[in-house]
Coordinates of N, CA and C in Angstrom, one line a residue:
Chain A
K1 N -72.6 -73.6 122.8 CA -72.5 -75.1 122.6 C -73.0 -75.8 123.8
Q2 N -73.9 -76.8 123.6 CA -74.5 -77.6 124.7 C -73.5 -78.4 125.4
E3 N -73.4 -78.3 126.7 CA -72.6 -79.2 127.5 C -73.5 -79.9 128.6
V4 N -73.2 -81.2 128.7 CA -74.0 -82.0 129.7 C -73.0 -82.5 130.8
T5 N -73.4 -82.3 132.0 CA -72.6 -82.7 133.1 C -73.3 -83.6 134.1
Q6 N -72.7 -84.7 134.5 CA -73.4 -85.6 135.5 C -72.6 -85.6 136.8
I7 N -73.3 -85.5 137.9 CA -72.7 -85.6 139.2 C -73.5 -86.6 140.0
P8 N -72.9 -87.5 140.9 CA -71.5 -87.6 140.9 C -70.9 -88.5 139.8
A9 N -69.6 -88.6 139.6 CA -69.0 -89.4 138.6 C -69.1 -90.9 139.0
A10 N -69.1 -91.2 140.3 CA -69.3 -92.5 140.8 C -70.0 -92.5 142.1
L11 N -70.7 -93.6 142.4 CA -71.5 -93.7 143.6 C -71.6 -95.1 144.0
S12 N -71.4 -95.4 145.3 CA -71.5 -96.7 145.8 C -72.5 -96.7 147.0
V13 N -73.5 -97.6 146.9 CA -74.5 -97.6 148.0 C -74.8 -99.0 148.4
P14 N -75.3 -99.2 149.6 CA -75.8 -100.5 150.0 C -77.1 -100.8 149.4
E15 N -77.3 -102.1 149.2 CA -78.6 -102.6 148.6 C -79.8 -102.0 149.4
G16 N -80.8 -101.6 148.7 CA -82.1 -101.2 149.4 C -82.2 -99.7 149.5
E17 N -81.0 -99.0 149.3 CA -81.1 -97.5 149.5 C -81.7 -96.9 148.2
N18 N -82.4 -95.7 148.5 CA -82.9 -94.9 147.5 C -81.8 -93.9 147.1
L19 N -81.7 -93.6 145.8 CA -80.6 -92.7 145.4 C -81.0 -91.8 144.2
V20 N -80.3 -90.7 144.1 CA -80.6 -89.7 143.1 C -79.3 -89.4 142.3
L21 N -79.4 -89.5 140.9 CA -78.4 -89.1 140.0 C -78.7 -87.8 139.4
N22 N -77.7 -86.9 139.2 CA -78.0 -85.6 138.7 C -77.4 -85.4 137.3
C23 N -78.1 -84.6 136.6 CA -77.7 -84.2 135.2 C -78.0 -82.7 135.0
S24 N -77.0 -82.0 134.5 CA -77.2 -80.6 134.2 C -76.8 -80.3 132.8
F25 N -77.4 -79.3 132.2 CA -77.1 -79.0 130.8 C -77.1 -77.4 130.7
T26 N -76.3 -76.9 129.8 CA -76.0 -75.5 129.7 C -77.1 -74.7 128.9
D27 N -77.6 -75.3 127.9 CA -78.6 -74.7 127.0 C -80.0 -75.3 127.2
S28 N -80.9 -74.5 127.7 CA -82.2 -75.0 128.1 C -83.1 -75.2 126.8
A29 N -82.6 -74.9 125.6 CA -83.4 -75.1 124.4 C -83.3 -76.5 123.9
I30 N -83.8 -77.5 124.7 CA -83.7 -78.9 124.4 C -85.1 -79.3 123.9
Y31 N -85.1 -80.4 123.1 CA -86.4 -81.0 122.6 C -86.8 -82.1 123.6
N32 N -85.9 -82.9 124.1 CA -86.2 -83.9 125.1 C -84.9 -84.3 125.8
L33 N -85.1 -85.2 126.8 CA -83.9 -85.7 127.5 C -84.1 -87.2 127.8
Q34 N -83.1 -87.9 127.6 CA -83.2 -89.4 127.7 C -82.2 -89.9 128.7
W35 N -82.6 -90.8 129.5 CA -81.7 -91.5 130.4 C -81.4 -92.9 129.9
F36 N -80.1 -93.3 130.0 CA -79.7 -94.6 129.5 C -78.9 -95.4 130.6
R37 N -78.8 -96.6 130.5 CA -78.0 -97.5 131.3 C -77.0 -98.1 130.4
Q38 N -75.7 -98.2 130.8 CA -74.7 -98.9 130.0 C -73.9 -99.8 130.9
D39 N -73.9 -101.1 130.6 CA -73.1 -102.1 131.3 C -71.8 -102.2 130.7
P40 N -70.7 -102.6 131.4 CA -69.4 -102.5 130.9 C -69.2 -103.2 129.6
G41 N -68.7 -102.5 128.6 CA -68.4 -103.0 127.3 C -69.6 -103.3 126.4
K42 N -70.8 -102.8 126.9 CA -72.0 -103.1 126.2 C -72.6 -101.8 125.6
G43 N -73.8 -102.0 125.0 CA -74.5 -100.9 124.4 C -75.3 -100.1 125.4
L44 N -76.1 -99.2 124.9 CA -76.9 -98.3 125.7 C -78.3 -98.8 125.7
T45 N -78.9 -98.9 126.9 CA -80.3 -99.4 127.1 C -81.1 -98.1 127.5
S46 N -82.1 -97.8 126.8 CA -82.9 -96.7 127.1 C -83.8 -97.0 128.4
L47 N -83.8 -96.0 129.3 CA -84.5 -96.1 130.5 C -85.8 -95.3 130.5
L48 N -85.6 -94.0 130.2 CA -86.7 -93.1 130.2 C -86.5 -91.9 129.3
L49 N -87.6 -91.5 128.6 CA -87.5 -90.3 127.8 C -88.5 -89.3 128.3
I50 N -88.0 -88.0 128.5 CA -88.8 -86.9 129.0 C -88.9 -85.9 127.9
Q51 N -90.1 -85.5 127.4 CA -90.2 -84.5 126.4 C -90.0 -83.1 127.1
S52 N -89.6 -82.1 126.4 CA -89.3 -80.8 127.0 C -90.5 -80.2 127.7
S53 N -91.7 -80.6 127.3 CA -92.9 -80.0 127.9 C -93.3 -80.8 129.2
Q54 N -92.6 -81.9 129.5 CA -93.0 -82.7 130.7 C -92.1 -82.4 131.8
R55 N -92.6 -82.7 133.0 CA -91.8 -82.5 134.3 C -91.2 -83.8 134.8
E56 N -91.9 -84.9 134.5 CA -91.3 -86.2 135.0 C -91.9 -87.4 134.3
Q57 N -91.2 -88.5 134.4 CA -91.6 -89.8 133.8 C -91.2 -90.8 134.8
T58 N -92.0 -91.9 134.8 CA -91.8 -93.0 135.8 C -91.8 -94.3 135.0
S59 N -90.9 -95.2 135.4 CA -91.0 -96.6 134.9 C -90.5 -97.5 136.0
G60 N -91.4 -98.2 136.6 CA -91.1 -99.1 137.7 C -90.4 -98.4 138.9
R61 N -89.2 -98.8 139.3 CA -88.5 -98.1 140.4 C -87.8 -96.8 140.0
L62 N -87.9 -96.5 138.7 CA -87.2 -95.3 138.2 C -88.1 -94.1 138.1
N63 N -87.7 -92.9 138.4 CA -88.4 -91.7 138.2 C -87.4 -90.6 137.8
A64 N -87.7 -90.0 136.6 CA -86.9 -89.0 136.1 C -87.6 -87.7 136.1
S65 N -87.0 -86.6 136.5 CA -87.6 -85.3 136.5 C -86.8 -84.4 135.6
L66 N -87.5 -83.3 135.1 CA -86.9 -82.4 134.2 C -87.3 -81.0 134.6
D67 N -86.3 -80.1 134.9 CA -86.5 -78.7 135.1 C -85.8 -78.0 134.0
K68 N -86.5 -77.7 132.9 CA -85.8 -77.2 131.7 C -85.2 -75.8 131.9
S69 N -85.9 -75.0 132.6 CA -85.5 -73.6 132.8 C -84.2 -73.5 133.6
S70 N -84.0 -74.4 134.5 CA -82.8 -74.4 135.3 C -81.7 -75.3 134.8
G71 N -82.1 -76.0 133.7 CA -81.1 -76.9 133.1 C -80.7 -78.1 133.9
R72 N -81.7 -78.8 134.5 CA -81.4 -79.9 135.4 C -82.4 -81.0 135.2
S73 N -81.9 -82.2 135.4 CA -82.7 -83.4 135.4 C -82.1 -84.3 136.5
T74 N -83.0 -85.1 137.1 CA -82.6 -86.1 138.1 C -83.2 -87.4 137.8
L75 N -82.4 -88.5 138.1 CA -82.9 -89.9 138.0 C -83.0 -90.4 139.4
Y76 N -84.1 -90.8 139.8 CA -84.3 -91.3 141.2 C -84.5 -92.8 141.0
I77 N -83.7 -93.6 141.8 CA -83.8 -95.0 141.8 C -84.3 -95.5 143.2
A78 N -85.4 -96.1 143.3 CA -85.9 -96.5 144.6 C -85.5 -98.0 144.9
A79 N -85.2 -98.2 146.1 CA -84.9 -99.6 146.6 C -83.9 -100.3 145.7
S80 N -82.7 -99.7 145.7 CA -81.7 -100.2 144.7 C -81.3 -101.6 145.0
Q81 N -80.9 -102.3 143.9 CA -80.5 -103.7 143.9 C -79.2 -103.9 143.2
P82 N -78.4 -104.9 143.6 CA -77.1 -105.2 142.9 C -77.2 -105.2 141.4
G83 N -78.3 -105.6 140.9 CA -78.5 -105.6 139.4 C -78.6 -104.2 138.8
D84 N -78.8 -103.2 139.6 CA -78.8 -101.9 139.1 C -77.4 -101.3 138.9
S85 N -76.4 -102.0 139.3 CA -75.0 -101.6 139.1 C -74.7 -101.5 137.6
A86 N -74.3 -100.3 137.2 CA -74.0 -99.9 135.8 C -73.7 -98.5 135.7
T87 N -73.4 -98.0 134.5 CA -73.2 -96.6 134.3 C -74.4 -96.0 133.8
Y88 N -74.9 -94.9 134.3 CA -76.1 -94.2 133.9 C -75.8 -92.9 133.2
L89 N -76.3 -92.8 132.0 CA -76.0 -91.7 131.1 C -77.2 -90.9 130.9
C90 N -77.0 -89.6 130.9 CA -78.0 -88.6 130.6 C -77.7 -88.0 129.2
A91 N -78.7 -87.8 128.4 CA -78.5 -87.2 127.1 C -79.6 -86.2 126.7
V92 N -79.2 -85.0 126.2 CA -80.2 -84.1 125.8 C -80.4 -84.2 124.3
G93 N -81.6 -84.0 123.8 CA -81.8 -84.2 122.3 C -82.4 -82.9 121.7
N94 N -82.0 -82.7 120.4 CA -82.6 -81.7 119.7 C -83.8 -82.2 118.8
Q95 N -84.4 -81.4 118.0 CA -85.6 -81.9 117.3 C -85.2 -82.9 116.2
G96 N -84.0 -82.9 115.7 CA -83.5 -83.8 114.8 C -83.1 -85.2 115.4
G97 N -83.1 -85.2 116.7 CA -82.8 -86.5 117.4 C -81.4 -86.6 117.8
K98 N -80.5 -85.6 117.4 CA -79.1 -85.7 117.9 C -79.1 -85.6 119.4
L99 N -78.3 -86.5 120.0 CA -78.2 -86.6 121.5 C -76.8 -86.1 121.9
I100 N -76.7 -85.3 122.9 CA -75.5 -84.9 123.5 C -75.4 -85.5 124.9
F101 N -74.4 -86.3 125.2 CA -74.3 -87.1 126.4 C -73.5 -86.4 127.4
G102 N -73.8 -86.8 128.7 CA -72.9 -86.5 129.8 C -71.9 -87.6 129.9
Q103 N -71.0 -87.5 130.9 CA -70.0 -88.5 131.0 C -70.4 -89.7 131.8
G104 N -71.6 -89.6 132.4 CA -72.1 -90.8 133.1 C -71.8 -90.8 134.6
T105 N -72.7 -91.5 135.4 CA -72.4 -91.8 136.8 C -72.3 -93.3 136.9
E106 N -71.2 -93.8 137.4 CA -71.0 -95.2 137.6 C -71.5 -95.6 139.0
L107 N -72.6 -96.4 138.9 CA -73.3 -96.8 140.2 C -72.9 -98.2 140.6
S108 N -72.5 -98.4 141.8 CA -72.3 -99.7 142.4 C -73.2 -99.9 143.6
V109 N -74.0 -101.0 143.5 CA -74.9 -101.3 144.6 C -74.4 -102.6 145.3
K110 N -74.0 -102.5 146.5 CA -73.4 -103.6 147.3 C -74.5 -104.4 148.0
P111 N -74.3 -105.7 147.8 CA -75.3 -106.6 148.5 C -75.2 -106.5 150.0
Chain B
E1 N -88.8 -108.6 121.3 CA -88.8 -107.2 121.2 C -87.8 -106.7 120.1
P2 N -88.3 -105.8 119.3 CA -87.4 -105.3 118.2 C -86.1 -104.7 118.8
E3 N -85.0 -104.9 118.1 CA -83.7 -104.3 118.5 C -82.9 -103.9 117.3
V4 N -81.9 -103.0 117.6 CA -81.0 -102.6 116.7 C -79.8 -103.6 116.7
T5 N -79.4 -104.1 115.5 CA -78.4 -105.1 115.5 C -77.1 -104.6 114.7
Q6 N -76.0 -104.8 115.3 CA -74.7 -104.3 114.7 C -73.8 -105.4 114.5
T7 N -73.1 -105.4 113.3 CA -72.1 -106.4 113.0 C -70.9 -105.7 112.4
P8 N -69.6 -106.2 112.6 CA -69.3 -107.2 113.6 C -69.3 -106.6 115.0
S9 N -69.2 -107.5 116.0 CA -69.1 -106.9 117.4 C -67.7 -106.4 117.7
H10 N -66.7 -106.9 117.0 CA -65.3 -106.4 117.2 C -64.6 -106.5 115.8
Q11 N -63.9 -105.5 115.4 CA -63.1 -105.5 114.2 C -61.8 -104.9 114.5
V12 N -60.7 -105.6 114.0 CA -59.4 -105.1 114.1 C -58.9 -104.8 112.7
T13 N -58.3 -103.6 112.5 CA -57.9 -103.3 111.1 C -56.6 -102.5 111.2
Q14 N -55.9 -102.6 110.1 CA -54.6 -101.9 110.0 C -54.8 -100.4 109.6
M15 N -54.0 -99.6 110.2 CA -54.1 -98.1 109.9 C -54.0 -97.9 108.3
G16 N -54.9 -97.1 107.8 CA -55.0 -96.8 106.4 C -56.0 -97.7 105.7
Q17 N -56.5 -98.7 106.3 CA -57.4 -99.6 105.6 C -58.8 -99.0 105.7
E18 N -59.7 -99.4 104.8 CA -61.1 -99.0 104.9 C -61.9 -100.0 105.7
V19 N -62.8 -99.5 106.5 CA -63.7 -100.4 107.2 C -65.2 -100.0 107.0
I20 N -66.0 -101.0 107.0 CA -67.5 -100.7 107.0 C -68.1 -101.4 108.2
L21 N -68.8 -100.6 108.9 CA -69.6 -101.0 110.1 C -71.0 -101.1 109.7
R22 N -71.7 -102.2 110.1 CA -73.0 -102.5 109.6 C -74.0 -102.4 110.8
C23 N -75.2 -102.0 110.4 CA -76.3 -101.9 111.4 C -77.6 -102.2 110.7
V24 N -78.5 -102.9 111.4 CA -79.8 -103.2 111.0 C -80.7 -102.5 112.0
P25 N -81.3 -101.3 111.7 CA -82.1 -100.6 112.6 C -83.5 -101.3 112.8
I26 N -84.2 -100.9 113.7 CA -85.6 -101.4 114.0 C -86.4 -101.1 112.7
S27 N -87.2 -102.1 112.3 CA -87.7 -102.1 110.9 C -88.6 -100.9 110.6
N28 N -89.4 -100.4 111.4 CA -90.3 -99.3 111.0 C -89.8 -98.0 111.4
H29 N -88.5 -97.9 111.8 CA -87.9 -96.6 112.2 C -87.5 -95.8 111.0
L30 N -87.5 -94.5 111.2 CA -87.2 -93.6 110.1 C -85.9 -92.8 110.2
Y31 N -85.4 -92.7 111.5 CA -84.3 -91.8 111.7 C -83.1 -92.7 112.2
F32 N -81.9 -92.5 111.7 CA -80.8 -93.3 111.9 C -79.6 -92.5 112.3
Y33 N -78.8 -93.1 113.2 CA -77.7 -92.3 113.8 C -76.5 -93.2 114.0
W34 N -75.3 -92.6 113.9 CA -74.1 -93.2 114.4 C -73.4 -92.3 115.5
Y35 N -73.0 -93.0 116.5 CA -72.2 -92.4 117.6 C -71.0 -93.2 117.9
R36 N -70.0 -92.6 118.5 CA -68.8 -93.3 118.9 C -68.5 -93.0 120.4
Q37 N -67.8 -93.9 121.0 CA -67.3 -93.7 122.4 C -65.9 -94.2 122.5
I38 N -64.9 -93.3 122.5 CA -63.5 -93.6 122.8 C -63.4 -94.1 124.2
L39 N -62.6 -95.1 124.5 CA -62.5 -95.7 125.8 C -62.3 -94.6 126.9
G40 N -63.2 -94.6 127.9 CA -63.1 -93.7 129.0 C -63.7 -92.3 128.7
Q41 N -64.2 -92.1 127.5 CA -64.8 -90.8 127.2 C -66.3 -90.8 127.0
K42 N -66.8 -89.6 126.8 CA -68.3 -89.5 126.5 C -68.7 -90.2 125.2
V43 N -69.9 -90.5 125.1 CA -70.5 -90.9 123.8 C -70.7 -89.7 123.0
E44 N -70.2 -89.7 121.7 CA -70.2 -88.5 120.9 C -71.0 -88.8 119.6
F45 N -71.8 -87.8 119.2 CA -72.6 -87.9 118.0 C -71.7 -87.8 116.8
L46 N -72.0 -88.6 115.8 CA -71.3 -88.5 114.5 C -72.2 -87.9 113.4
V47 N -73.4 -88.6 113.2 CA -74.2 -88.2 112.1 C -75.6 -88.7 112.3
S48 N -76.6 -88.0 111.7 CA -77.9 -88.4 111.6 C -78.4 -88.5 110.2
F49 N -79.3 -89.4 109.9 CA -79.7 -89.8 108.5 C -81.2 -89.9 108.5
Y50 N -81.8 -89.2 107.6 CA -83.3 -89.3 107.5 C -83.7 -89.1 106.0
N51 N -84.6 -89.9 105.5 CA -85.1 -89.7 104.2 C -84.0 -89.8 103.1
N52 N -83.1 -90.8 103.4 CA -82.0 -91.1 102.5 C -80.9 -90.0 102.3
E53 N -80.8 -89.1 103.3 CA -79.8 -88.1 103.3 C -79.3 -87.8 104.7
I54 N -78.1 -87.2 104.8 CA -77.6 -86.8 106.1 C -78.4 -85.5 106.5
S55 N -78.9 -85.5 107.7 CA -79.6 -84.4 108.2 C -78.8 -83.5 109.1
E56 N -77.8 -84.1 109.8 CA -76.9 -83.4 110.6 C -75.6 -84.2 110.8
K57 N -74.5 -83.5 110.9 CA -73.2 -84.2 111.2 C -72.4 -83.4 112.1
S58 N -71.5 -84.1 112.8 CA -70.6 -83.4 113.7 C -69.2 -83.0 113.0
E59 N -68.4 -82.3 113.7 CA -67.1 -81.9 113.2 C -66.2 -83.2 113.0
I60 N -66.5 -84.2 113.8 CA -65.7 -85.5 113.7 C -66.0 -86.1 112.3
F61 N -67.2 -86.0 111.8 CA -67.6 -86.7 110.6 C -67.1 -85.9 109.4
D62 N -65.8 -86.1 109.1 CA -65.1 -85.4 108.0 C -65.2 -86.3 106.7
D63 N -64.4 -85.9 105.7 CA -64.5 -86.6 104.4 C -64.1 -88.1 104.5
Q64 N -63.5 -88.5 105.6 CA -63.1 -89.9 105.7 C -64.3 -90.8 106.1
F65 N -65.4 -90.2 106.5 CA -66.5 -90.9 106.9 C -67.6 -90.8 105.9
S66 N -68.4 -91.9 105.7 CA -69.6 -91.8 104.9 C -70.6 -92.8 105.5
V67 N -71.9 -92.5 105.2 CA -73.0 -93.4 105.6 C -73.8 -93.7 104.4
E68 N -74.5 -94.9 104.5 CA -75.3 -95.3 103.4 C -76.4 -96.2 103.9
R69 N -77.6 -96.1 103.2 CA -78.6 -97.1 103.5 C -78.9 -97.8 102.2
P70 N -78.1 -98.9 101.9 CA -78.0 -99.5 100.6 C -79.3 -100.2 100.2
D71 N -80.1 -100.6 101.2 CA -81.3 -101.3 100.9 C -82.3 -100.9 102.0
G72 N -83.4 -101.6 102.1 CA -84.4 -101.2 103.0 C -84.2 -101.5 104.5
S73 N -83.0 -102.2 104.7 CA -82.8 -102.7 106.1 C -81.5 -102.3 106.7
N74 N -80.4 -102.2 105.9 CA -79.1 -101.9 106.4 C -78.8 -100.5 106.5
F75 N -77.9 -100.1 107.4 CA -77.4 -98.7 107.5 C -75.9 -98.9 107.8
T76 N -75.1 -98.3 107.0 CA -73.6 -98.6 107.2 C -72.9 -97.3 107.4
L77 N -71.7 -97.5 108.1 CA -70.8 -96.4 108.3 C -69.5 -96.9 107.7
K78 N -68.9 -96.1 106.8 CA -67.6 -96.4 106.2 C -66.6 -95.4 106.6
I79 N -65.4 -95.9 107.0 CA -64.3 -95.1 107.3 C -63.3 -95.4 106.2
R80 N -62.9 -94.4 105.4 CA -62.2 -94.6 104.2 C -60.7 -95.1 104.5
S81 N -60.1 -94.4 105.3 CA -58.6 -94.7 105.6 C -58.5 -94.5 107.1
T82 N -58.5 -95.6 107.8 CA -58.5 -95.5 109.3 C -57.3 -95.0 109.9
K83 N -57.4 -94.3 111.0 CA -56.3 -93.8 111.8 C -56.4 -94.4 113.2
L84 N -55.2 -94.4 113.9 CA -55.2 -94.9 115.2 C -56.3 -94.3 116.1
E85 N -56.5 -93.0 116.0 CA -57.5 -92.3 116.8 C -58.9 -92.7 116.5
D86 N -59.2 -93.5 115.4 CA -60.5 -93.9 115.1 C -60.9 -95.1 116.0
S87 N -60.0 -95.7 116.7 CA -60.3 -96.8 117.6 C -61.3 -96.3 118.7
A88 N -62.4 -97.0 118.7 CA -63.5 -96.6 119.6 C -64.6 -97.7 119.5
M89 N -65.6 -97.5 120.3 CA -66.8 -98.3 120.2 C -67.8 -97.4 119.3
Y90 N -68.3 -98.0 118.3 CA -69.2 -97.3 117.4 C -70.6 -97.9 117.6
F91 N -71.6 -96.9 117.9 CA -72.9 -97.3 118.2 C -73.8 -96.8 117.1
C92 N -74.8 -97.7 116.6 CA -75.8 -97.3 115.7 C -77.1 -97.1 116.5
A93 N -77.9 -96.1 116.2 CA -79.2 -95.9 116.9 C -80.3 -95.6 115.9
S94 N -81.5 -95.9 116.2 CA -82.6 -95.5 115.4 C -83.8 -95.1 116.2
R95 N -84.7 -94.4 115.6 CA -86.0 -94.0 116.3 C -87.1 -93.9 115.2
G96 N -88.3 -93.9 115.7 CA -89.4 -93.9 114.9 C -89.8 -92.4 114.5
E97 N -90.9 -91.9 115.1 CA -91.3 -90.6 114.8 C -90.4 -89.5 115.4
S98 N -90.5 -88.3 115.0 CA -89.7 -87.2 115.6 C -90.0 -87.1 117.1
G99 N -89.0 -87.0 117.8 CA -89.1 -86.8 119.3 C -89.3 -88.0 120.1
T100 N -89.3 -89.2 119.5 CA -89.5 -90.4 120.2 C -88.1 -91.0 120.7
E101 N -88.2 -92.0 121.4 CA -87.1 -92.6 122.1 C -86.1 -93.2 121.1
A102 N -84.8 -93.0 121.3 CA -83.8 -93.6 120.5 C -83.3 -94.9 121.1
F103 N -83.2 -95.9 120.2 CA -82.7 -97.3 120.6 C -81.4 -97.5 120.0
F104 N -80.5 -98.0 120.8 CA -79.1 -98.2 120.4 C -78.8 -99.7 120.2
G105 N -77.9 -100.0 119.3 CA -77.3 -101.3 119.2 C -76.3 -101.6 120.2
Q106 N -75.7 -102.8 120.2 CA -74.7 -103.2 121.2 C -73.3 -102.7 120.9
G107 N -73.2 -102.2 119.7 CA -71.9 -101.5 119.4 C -70.9 -102.4 118.6
T108 N -70.0 -101.8 117.8 CA -68.9 -102.5 117.2 C -67.6 -101.8 117.8
R109 N -66.8 -102.7 118.4 CA -65.5 -102.2 118.9 C -64.5 -102.2 117.8
L110 N -64.1 -101.1 117.3 CA -63.1 -101.0 116.3 C -61.7 -100.7 116.9
T111 N -60.8 -101.5 116.5 CA -59.4 -101.4 117.0 C -58.5 -101.2 115.7
V112 N -57.8 -100.0 115.7 CA -56.9 -99.7 114.6 C -55.5 -99.9 115.1
V113 N -54.8 -100.8 114.4 CA -53.4 -101.1 114.8 C -52.4 -100.6 113.8

C-alpha cells in the first residue's frame, strides 16, 4: 500500500531564505507526482506536476525534483517571502489519476 | 482562468440526513474526483469518475456514497445517511487528458451534528 511522508511537519524561516521540503513514498511505481499549496481553510492550488519519466520541473521560484527509484521528491523554494506561508502537500498519482497525499509541511516565512 | 467550482462552501446537516455536494469541473476536463480531508488529517481519495462511470473508489466510499454527472457540467457527491464521522472538507477535482495536472475546487465544509 502506497504511503507518502513529508518532512519536516513544520518549518519556520526568515524571509529571503532558500528552503527545501521533502517528500518520500514507499512504492516507486508511480505515474506522476504533484505538489500543492493549501492555505488555511482553503482548497488546494497546484504548483508543479512531475511525470514519472522526468527528473525535475521548475516554475518561477519553485523547483521540484523526482528520484523515482529511491522514492523521493523535493520542493525547493528560492528567496522565500511571507506570502509563501502555507501548507505544502505532496501527492503521488497512478495512471487513473488517483492521488495519495502526504500530511504536508506547514511553512511560515517571517518578515 | 478556468477553475473548479464547489457549492455550498459550508453545509450543516443533522445525523441521518442526506446531503448532496455539488461541483462544476473545468469545462473540457474528462476525469473527475472527490477527496475529503478530516480536520488535521491527510487529504484522502474517495472516488474517480470517467466516461460516466466510477473508475476507482476507496474503502471509505461505501454504499452510503454515490456520485453522478447528471448533465454536461455538474458532478455531485451524495451521502445517503450522514454520520458524525462524515464531518470533513470535501474537495472536487478534475483533469483533462490522462496524466495531466489535477485542479481542485475550494471545498465544501460538511458539518454533521
